Amino acid sequence: MRKLSLNVVLAGLTGIGGLAACESKDAEDSATTLPGNSGILTLPTTLPSGGESESDSGANTETGGTDGGTDGVTSEPVTTTSPGTGPKFDLEASPDGGMADTGVEPCNSPNDPGCMCSIPDHVPCDNGTQDPFLAMGLNCPGELQVTATKSGAPGAIGVRYVFGQGGTFNPREGASYAVIGSGLVSDLNNQTPVGDFNLQPTHCNDDVGGFDPGNNLPPPLRINDVSGDCTQDPALLGTGDCSNTIQGQFQNYGANDYTELRFVMQVPPDVTSFSYDFAFFSVEYPDYYQSAFNDMYIGWLESEKWTGNISFDQQGNPISLNAGFLEFKDDPTGQNPIPQFQNTCMRQHAGTNWLQTTAGVSPGETITVVFAIMDISDSILDSYVFLDNFKWGCEPTGKPSTMPPG
């Protein structure tokens, strides 16, 4: 077991060495070795206080990490409210343009044993896989295992190894990444005909059928806002969406073509955060850009520190066409296509680059993570999200944040 400086290790592991922060902590809470796992990397930090292979069509809800038949999305009614009174969760950029303030003081003594954290080793295991969880970096042999389920149309869940041209959407971890969509994943390989009618695109415009939960998303997802800051008032946990980013999308419209990947797992001892990478795409661009009609992606965390969406921009917007990360906007006429969308159905449409969400967790707790995408108000004009590079970390983040990866 090696003990390394937080900044040095994070610079090598996450590319954001100097941006990590941690609180001071009593020495008796120093790093521990993960039972039953070899190759634990030990580094200084602290524990923050508080705590493409597509499937056949048809209904699907599956447990485990392999493909197979399922029963589809089921959910209990979830109480919703009228337009929320809670504040939109706003992570403003710092004055110098750096990362947003997470509300956690940096550790003044990086070599203090009270600022130690243990990250389990990970070896990618997704070469040639058809399993979306392996593709994301989960359930590899000899590593921590998760209880994994899939819900939605099987054709809306898949694995990819490449997308477009130029290497922008190569895997972030291993050899592949997971894909979920409000339409068929196989359609992503179909290039938009030049001059295609964007309101009725030839490809990525499918109703997958039978997965329309409306305003009652599968538990534990709740669309209603909370009345304050969950990081300051733990009583708000479990009462709604701590990010206050979902309810505004559901004022007059419900969710259709709902698709999710879900996993339940125990956080390793001394680990204080996790992160994952994603990219979002939608053929709703250009006609519904900056409108109220927006498909959306939700990354939901159910934990002791946070219950709600963890993936949103710095202005508190959910991941949709209106999020601030929409980097790639193709020529809507198809005359001057960008290489990132060549040979795909996203020509003439738009998407983000890879982004990384980081969220704090408590060591040893059991968490539920749900990655979900859905059409809003209709079942056509599809959207997709790529998911990859789930990993544990030692960033003592008090509030979830989403940024371009370092």
PDB file of C-alpha atoms in Angstrom, residues 90-91 100-103 231 242-243 274 305-306 308-314 356-361 396-403:
ATOM      1  CA  ASP A  90     -27.106  26.699  -8.946  1.00  0.00           C
ATOM      2  CA  LEU A  91     -23.403  25.903  -9.109  1.00  0.00           C
ATOM      3  CA  ALA A 100     -17.511  25.767  -8.541  1.00  0.00           C
ATOM      4  CA  ASP A 101     -17.192  26.028  -4.761  1.00  0.00           C
ATOM      5  CA  THR A 102     -18.239  22.750  -3.166  1.00  0.00           C
ATOM      6  CA  GLY A 103     -18.402  24.230   0.317  1.00  0.00           C
ATOM      7  CA  THR A 231     -26.126  19.566   1.783  1.00  0.00           C
ATOM      8  CA  CYS A 242     -32.104  17.771  -4.232  1.00  0.00           C
ATOM      9  CA  SER A 243     -30.892  19.425  -7.450  1.00  0.00           C
ATOM     10  CA  PHE A 274     -17.434   8.637  -7.350  1.00  0.00           C
ATOM     11  CA  LYS A 305     -25.600  12.755   1.272  1.00  0.00           C
ATOM     12  CA  TRP A 306     -27.862  13.352  -1.711  1.00  0.00           C
ATOM     13  CA  GLY A 308     -31.670  13.499  -6.653  1.00  0.00           C
ATOM     14  CA  ASN A 309     -30.187  14.340 -10.006  1.00  0.00           C
ATOM     15  CA  ILE A 310     -26.404  14.765  -9.941  1.00  0.00           C
ATOM     16  CA  SER A 311     -25.824  15.702 -13.602  1.00  0.00           C
ATOM     17  CA  PHE A 312     -26.687  19.315 -14.454  1.00  0.00           C
ATOM     18  CA  ASP A 313     -24.888  22.411 -15.673  1.00  0.00           C
ATOM     19  CA  GLN A 314     -23.525  25.282 -13.591  1.00  0.00           C
ATOM     20  CA  GLN A 356     -17.769  14.142 -16.033  1.00  0.00           C
ATOM     21  CA  THR A 357     -20.074  14.183 -13.017  1.00  0.00           C
ATOM     22  CA  THR A 358     -18.616  13.846  -9.504  1.00  0.00           C
ATOM     23  CA  ALA A 359     -20.720  13.247  -6.390  1.00  0.00           C
ATOM     24  CA  GLY A 360     -19.844  12.765  -2.734  1.00  0.00           C
ATOM     25  CA  VAL A 361     -20.685   9.596  -0.809  1.00  0.00           C
ATOM     26  CA  PRO A 396     -14.603  15.487  -0.814  1.00  0.00           C
ATOM     27  CA  THR A 397     -17.330  17.176  -2.828  1.00  0.00           C
ATOM     28  CA  GLY A 398     -20.246  18.480  -0.803  1.00  0.00           C
ATOM     29  CA  LYS A 399     -22.346  19.154  -3.901  1.00  0.00           C
ATOM     30  CA  PRO A 400     -22.476  17.188  -7.163  1.00  0.00           C
ATOM     31  CA  SER A 401     -20.750  18.869 -10.080  1.00  0.00           C
ATOM     32  CA  THR A 402     -20.509  18.288 -13.820  1.00  0.00           C
ATOM     33  CA  MET A 403     -17.561  19.579 -15.825  1.00  0.00           C
TER      34      MET A 403
END
